Amino acid sequence: MAANRAKIISAARKAFAEKGYTAASMDELTAEVGLTRGALYHNFGDKRGLLAAVVEQIDTEMALRAKEIGSQAENVWEGLLAEGEAYIRMALDPEVQRIVLLDGPAVLGDPSQWPSQSNCLEATRQTVRELVAQGVMKQVDTEAAARLLNGSALNAALWIAASSTPQEVTPKAIEAFRLLASGLKRLSPDFF
């Protein structure tokens, strides 16, 4: 059963990326992997449930990729910024654009309510707690700061995905994200 589920998700991911959610045919998709619509409904309930599974898979991969990029930074603060920037840049990926940032919100609703986004939010909360404890970040409500940082990266990605000029919008979004985040950073004594 897990193998069938994985086959359907893989085929749906390809179909949703190439054709979009609306145009993707569930009959074609299931036939392509040698299964019936019954297998799709058994595993996902309906087409919307399948999209949710595909979005969760891609969004989880995005979070892992961003975390990996952040872990290569010279410190936790730069890691936080690198993760946000990486997430924003992923909006340039056609698969991410179409499935996660355009079709996902249109069909599944507010991305901030998706389970995969809740995982990202928890990771950001932990990082904010650590930065506040280290004195790198100003004393701020952890929940508020984490939600605003995540929300600004998510909304920047949504803006890029919806833009007719995503290559032009991306550097602007990244610059604004970094400026917004820098307002949370405590000034170093060297600046006085």
mmCIF file of C-alpha atoms in Angstrom:
data_model
loop_
_atom_site.group_PDB
_atom_site.id
_atom_site.type_symbol
_atom_site.label_atom_id
_atom_site.label_comp_id
_atom_site.label_asym_id
_atom_site.label_seq_id
_atom_site.Cartn_x
_atom_site.Cartn_y
_atom_site.Cartn_z
ATOM 1 C CA MET A 1 0.000 0.000 0.000
ATOM 2 C CA ALA A 2 2.874 2.394 0.795
ATOM 3 C CA ALA A 3 4.347 1.656 -2.627
ATOM 4 C CA ASN A 4 1.046 2.511 -4.334
ATOM 5 C CA ARG A 5 0.794 5.722 -2.343
ATOM 6 C CA ALA A 6 4.339 6.706 -3.344
ATOM 7 C CA LYS A 7 3.644 5.916 -7.023
ATOM 8 C CA ILE A 8 0.498 8.056 -7.022
ATOM 9 C CA ILE A 9 2.241 10.979 -5.282
ATOM 10 C CA SER A 10 5.136 10.829 -7.747
ATOM 11 C CA ALA A 11 2.814 10.773 -10.765
ATOM 12 C CA ALA A 12 0.634 13.536 -9.318
ATOM 13 C CA ARG A 13 3.641 15.700 -8.601
ATOM 14 C CA LYS A 14 4.682 15.423 -12.245
ATOM 15 C CA ALA A 15 1.137 16.025 -13.557
ATOM 16 C CA PHE A 16 0.454 18.979 -11.239
ATOM 17 C CA ALA A 17 3.799 20.569 -12.158
ATOM 18 C CA GLU A 18 3.285 20.142 -15.907
ATOM 19 C CA LYS A 19 -0.453 20.743 -16.257
ATOM 20 C CA GLY A 20 -1.575 22.382 -13.054
ATOM 21 C CA TYR A 21 -4.061 21.037 -10.535
ATOM 22 C CA THR A 22 -7.195 21.777 -12.545
ATOM 23 C CA ALA A 23 -6.002 20.272 -15.828
ATOM 24 C CA ALA A 24 -4.401 17.170 -14.304
ATOM 25 C CA SER A 25 -6.542 14.108 -15.050
ATOM 26 C CA MET A 26 -6.855 11.564 -12.266
ATOM 27 C CA ASP A 27 -7.732 8.838 -14.796
ATOM 28 C CA GLU A 28 -4.530 9.514 -16.754
ATOM 29 C CA LEU A 29 -2.496 9.748 -13.591
ATOM 30 C CA THR A 30 -3.674 6.431 -12.139
ATOM 31 C CA ALA A 31 -3.422 4.664 -15.509
ATOM 32 C CA GLU A 32 0.160 5.905 -15.867
ATOM 33 C CA VAL A 33 1.166 4.071 -12.680
ATOM 34 C CA GLY A 34 -1.006 1.021 -13.365
ATOM 35 C CA LEU A 35 -3.563 1.668 -10.646
ATOM 36 C CA THR A 36 -7.265 2.491 -10.530
ATOM 37 C CA ARG A 37 -9.060 5.586 -9.319
ATOM 38 C CA GLY A 38 -10.106 3.423 -6.388
ATOM 39 C CA ALA A 39 -6.473 3.320 -5.229
ATOM 40 C CA LEU A 40 -6.337 7.099 -5.417
ATOM 41 C CA TYR A 41 -9.534 7.523 -3.408
ATOM 42 C CA HIS A 42 -8.496 4.856 -0.909
ATOM 43 C CA ASN A 43 -5.169 6.599 -0.227
ATOM 44 C CA PHE A 44 -6.124 10.268 -0.508
ATOM 45 C CA GLY A 45 -9.908 10.592 -0.409
ATOM 46 C CA ASP A 46 -10.053 12.748 -3.517
ATOM 47 C CA LYS A 47 -7.990 14.932 -5.840
ATOM 48 C CA ARG A 48 -7.752 17.667 -3.200
ATOM 49 C CA GLY A 49 -6.360 15.156 -0.699
ATOM 50 C CA LEU A 50 -3.790 14.095 -3.267
ATOM 51 C CA LEU A 51 -2.747 17.707 -3.806
ATOM 52 C CA ALA A 52 -2.371 18.122 -0.039
ATOM 53 C CA ALA A 53 -0.043 15.098 0.065
ATOM 54 C CA VAL A 54 2.030 16.438 -2.836
ATOM 55 C CA VAL A 55 2.234 19.924 -1.289
ATOM 56 C CA GLU A 56 3.296 18.451 2.038
ATOM 57 C CA GLN A 57 6.044 16.425 0.351
ATOM 58 C CA ILE A 58 7.416 19.405 -1.589
ATOM 59 C CA ASP A 59 7.058 21.837 1.314
ATOM 60 C CA THR A 60 8.896 19.405 3.598
ATOM 61 C CA GLU A 61 11.687 19.086 1.025
ATOM 62 C CA MET A 62 11.862 22.889 0.823
ATOM 63 C CA ALA A 63 12.169 23.193 4.600
ATOM 64 C CA LEU A 64 14.933 20.569 4.705
ATOM 65 C CA ARG A 65 16.806 22.297 1.874
ATOM 66 C CA ALA A 66 16.499 25.686 3.594
ATOM 67 C CA LYS A 67 17.648 24.196 6.915
ATOM 68 C CA GLU A 68 20.667 22.621 5.209
ATOM 69 C CA ILE A 69 21.595 25.978 3.670
ATOM 70 C CA GLY A 70 21.113 27.707 7.018
ATOM 71 C CA SER A 71 23.318 25.169 8.788
ATOM 72 C CA GLN A 72 26.246 26.191 6.590
ATOM 73 C CA ALA A 73 26.154 29.793 7.839
ATOM 74 C CA GLU A 74 28.815 31.114 10.191
ATOM 75 C CA ASN A 75 26.386 31.559 13.111
ATOM 76 C CA VAL A 76 22.766 31.056 14.156
ATOM 77 C CA TRP A 77 21.691 34.588 13.148
ATOM 78 C CA GLU A 78 23.151 34.279 9.651
ATOM 79 C CA GLY A 79 21.642 30.790 9.474
ATOM 80 C CA LEU A 80 18.182 32.179 10.183
ATOM 81 C CA LEU A 81 18.591 34.755 7.415
ATOM 82 C CA ALA A 82 20.019 32.160 5.016
ATOM 83 C CA GLU A 83 17.055 29.829 5.630
ATOM 84 C CA GLY A 84 14.561 32.603 4.927
ATOM 85 C CA GLU A 85 16.435 33.690 1.829
ATOM 86 C CA ALA A 86 16.659 30.095 0.578
ATOM 87 C CA TYR A 87 12.917 29.616 1.043
ATOM 88 C CA ILE A 88 12.247 32.827 -0.877
ATOM 89 C CA ARG A 89 14.587 31.793 -3.723
ATOM 90 C CA MET A 90 12.813 28.443 -4.037
ATOM 91 C CA ALA A 91 9.834 30.361 -5.411
ATOM 92 C CA LEU A 92 11.795 30.540 -8.671
ATOM 93 C CA ASP A 93 11.539 26.752 -9.074
ATOM 94 C CA PRO A 94 8.670 26.079 -11.527
ATOM 95 C CA GLU A 95 7.438 23.027 -9.588
ATOM 96 C CA VAL A 96 7.389 24.952 -6.300
ATOM 97 C CA GLN A 97 5.737 27.945 -7.966
ATOM 98 C CA ARG A 98 2.924 26.039 -9.546
ATOM 99 C CA ILE A 99 2.145 23.397 -6.925
ATOM 100 C CA VAL A 100 3.035 24.954 -3.558
ATOM 101 C CA LEU A 101 2.631 28.680 -4.162
ATOM 102 C CA LEU A 102 -0.143 28.963 -6.753
ATOM 103 C CA ASP A 103 -2.343 25.841 -6.866
ATOM 104 C CA GLY A 104 -1.807 24.923 -3.206
ATOM 105 C CA PRO A 105 -3.256 28.115 -1.724
ATOM 106 C CA ALA A 106 -6.017 28.263 -4.369
ATOM 107 C CA VAL A 107 -7.220 24.744 -3.524
ATOM 108 C CA LEU A 108 -6.077 24.104 0.052
ATOM 109 C CA GLY A 109 -6.428 27.583 1.510
ATOM 110 C CA ASP A 110 -4.085 29.616 3.695
ATOM 111 C CA PRO A 111 -0.577 28.105 3.577
ATOM 112 C CA SER A 112 0.165 29.273 7.123
ATOM 113 C CA GLN A 113 -2.374 26.676 8.274
ATOM 114 C CA TRP A 114 -0.763 23.723 6.470
ATOM 115 C CA PRO A 115 0.840 21.065 8.708
ATOM 116 C CA SER A 116 4.188 21.430 6.909
ATOM 117 C CA GLN A 117 4.192 25.178 7.636
ATOM 118 C CA SER A 118 3.523 24.437 11.309
ATOM 119 C CA ASN A 119 6.744 22.413 11.358
ATOM 120 C CA CYS A 120 8.639 25.342 9.830
ATOM 121 C CA LEU A 121 7.133 27.677 12.379
ATOM 122 C CA GLU A 122 8.248 25.451 15.265
ATOM 123 C CA ALA A 123 11.807 25.379 13.921
ATOM 124 C CA THR A 124 11.794 29.183 13.650
ATOM 125 C CA ARG A 125 10.443 29.479 17.218
ATOM 126 C CA GLN A 126 13.360 27.393 18.477
ATOM 127 C CA THR A 127 15.871 29.522 16.578
ATOM 128 C CA VAL A 128 14.329 32.756 17.857
ATOM 129 C CA ARG A 129 14.425 31.419 21.452
ATOM 130 C CA GLU A 130 18.089 30.573 21.016
ATOM 131 C CA LEU A 131 18.943 33.976 19.525
ATOM 132 C CA VAL A 132 17.090 35.841 22.287
ATOM 133 C CA ALA A 133 18.833 33.714 24.949
ATOM 134 C CA GLN A 134 22.227 34.453 23.336
ATOM 135 C CA GLY A 135 21.469 38.182 23.332
ATOM 136 C CA VAL A 136 21.761 38.319 19.537
ATOM 137 C CA MET A 137 18.095 39.168 19.130
ATOM 138 C CA LYS A 138 16.233 41.816 21.113
ATOM 139 C CA GLN A 139 13.882 40.672 23.862
ATOM 140 C CA VAL A 140 10.772 39.920 21.842
ATOM 141 C CA ASP A 141 7.820 37.590 22.063
ATOM 142 C CA THR A 142 9.086 34.364 20.486
ATOM 143 C CA GLU A 143 5.749 33.454 18.931
ATOM 144 C CA ALA A 144 5.263 36.887 17.370
ATOM 145 C CA ALA A 145 8.788 37.063 15.972
ATOM 146 C CA ALA A 146 8.665 33.512 14.567
ATOM 147 C CA ARG A 147 5.287 34.087 12.921
ATOM 148 C CA LEU A 148 6.358 37.385 11.386
ATOM 149 C CA LEU A 149 9.650 35.984 10.080
ATOM 150 C CA ASN A 150 7.938 32.923 8.593
ATOM 151 C CA GLY A 151 5.081 35.005 7.260
ATOM 152 C CA SER A 152 7.380 37.471 5.539
ATOM 153 C CA ALA A 153 9.360 34.671 3.831
ATOM 154 C CA LEU A 154 6.155 32.887 2.789
ATOM 155 C CA ASN A 155 4.550 36.059 1.463
ATOM 156 C CA ALA A 156 7.720 36.987 -0.396
ATOM 157 C CA ALA A 157 7.648 33.553 -2.061
ATOM 158 C CA LEU A 158 3.953 33.960 -2.918
ATOM 159 C CA TRP A 159 4.698 37.389 -4.430
ATOM 160 C CA ILE A 160 7.508 35.951 -6.572
ATOM 161 C CA ALA A 161 5.359 33.037 -7.759
ATOM 162 C CA ALA A 162 2.529 35.353 -8.798
ATOM 163 C CA SER A 163 4.810 37.920 -10.442
ATOM 164 C CA SER A 164 5.160 38.279 -14.190
ATOM 165 C CA THR A 165 8.832 39.179 -13.509
ATOM 166 C CA PRO A 166 9.958 36.781 -10.762
ATOM 167 C CA GLN A 167 13.677 37.244 -11.501
ATOM 168 C CA GLU A 168 13.312 40.993 -10.895
ATOM 169 C CA VAL A 169 11.124 40.614 -7.817
ATOM 170 C CA THR A 170 13.319 38.059 -6.019
ATOM 171 C CA PRO A 171 16.243 40.348 -5.049
ATOM 172 C CA LYS A 172 13.775 42.987 -3.858
ATOM 173 C CA ALA A 173 11.965 40.426 -1.713
ATOM 174 C CA ILE A 174 15.221 39.131 -0.229
ATOM 175 C CA GLU A 175 16.488 42.626 0.551
ATOM 176 C CA ALA A 176 13.221 43.525 2.287
ATOM 177 C CA PHE A 177 13.196 40.223 4.229
ATOM 178 C CA ARG A 178 16.727 40.884 5.494
ATOM 179 C CA LEU A 179 15.870 44.464 6.443
ATOM 180 C CA LEU A 180 12.744 43.388 8.314
ATOM 181 C CA ALA A 181 14.638 40.658 10.162
ATOM 182 C CA SER A 182 17.495 43.013 11.032
ATOM 183 C CA GLY A 183 15.052 45.104 13.063
ATOM 184 C CA LEU A 184 14.920 42.196 15.528
ATOM 185 C CA LYS A 185 18.683 42.044 15.968
ATOM 186 C CA ARG A 186 20.309 43.659 18.967
ATOM 187 C CA LEU A 187 22.946 46.190 17.953
ATOM 188 C CA SER A 188 26.478 45.095 18.639
ATOM 189 C CA PRO A 189 28.472 47.217 21.144
ATOM 190 C CA ASP A 190 30.835 47.967 18.245
ATOM 191 C CA PHE A 191 28.129 50.157 16.718
ATOM 192 C CA PHE A 192 27.998 52.610 19.640
#
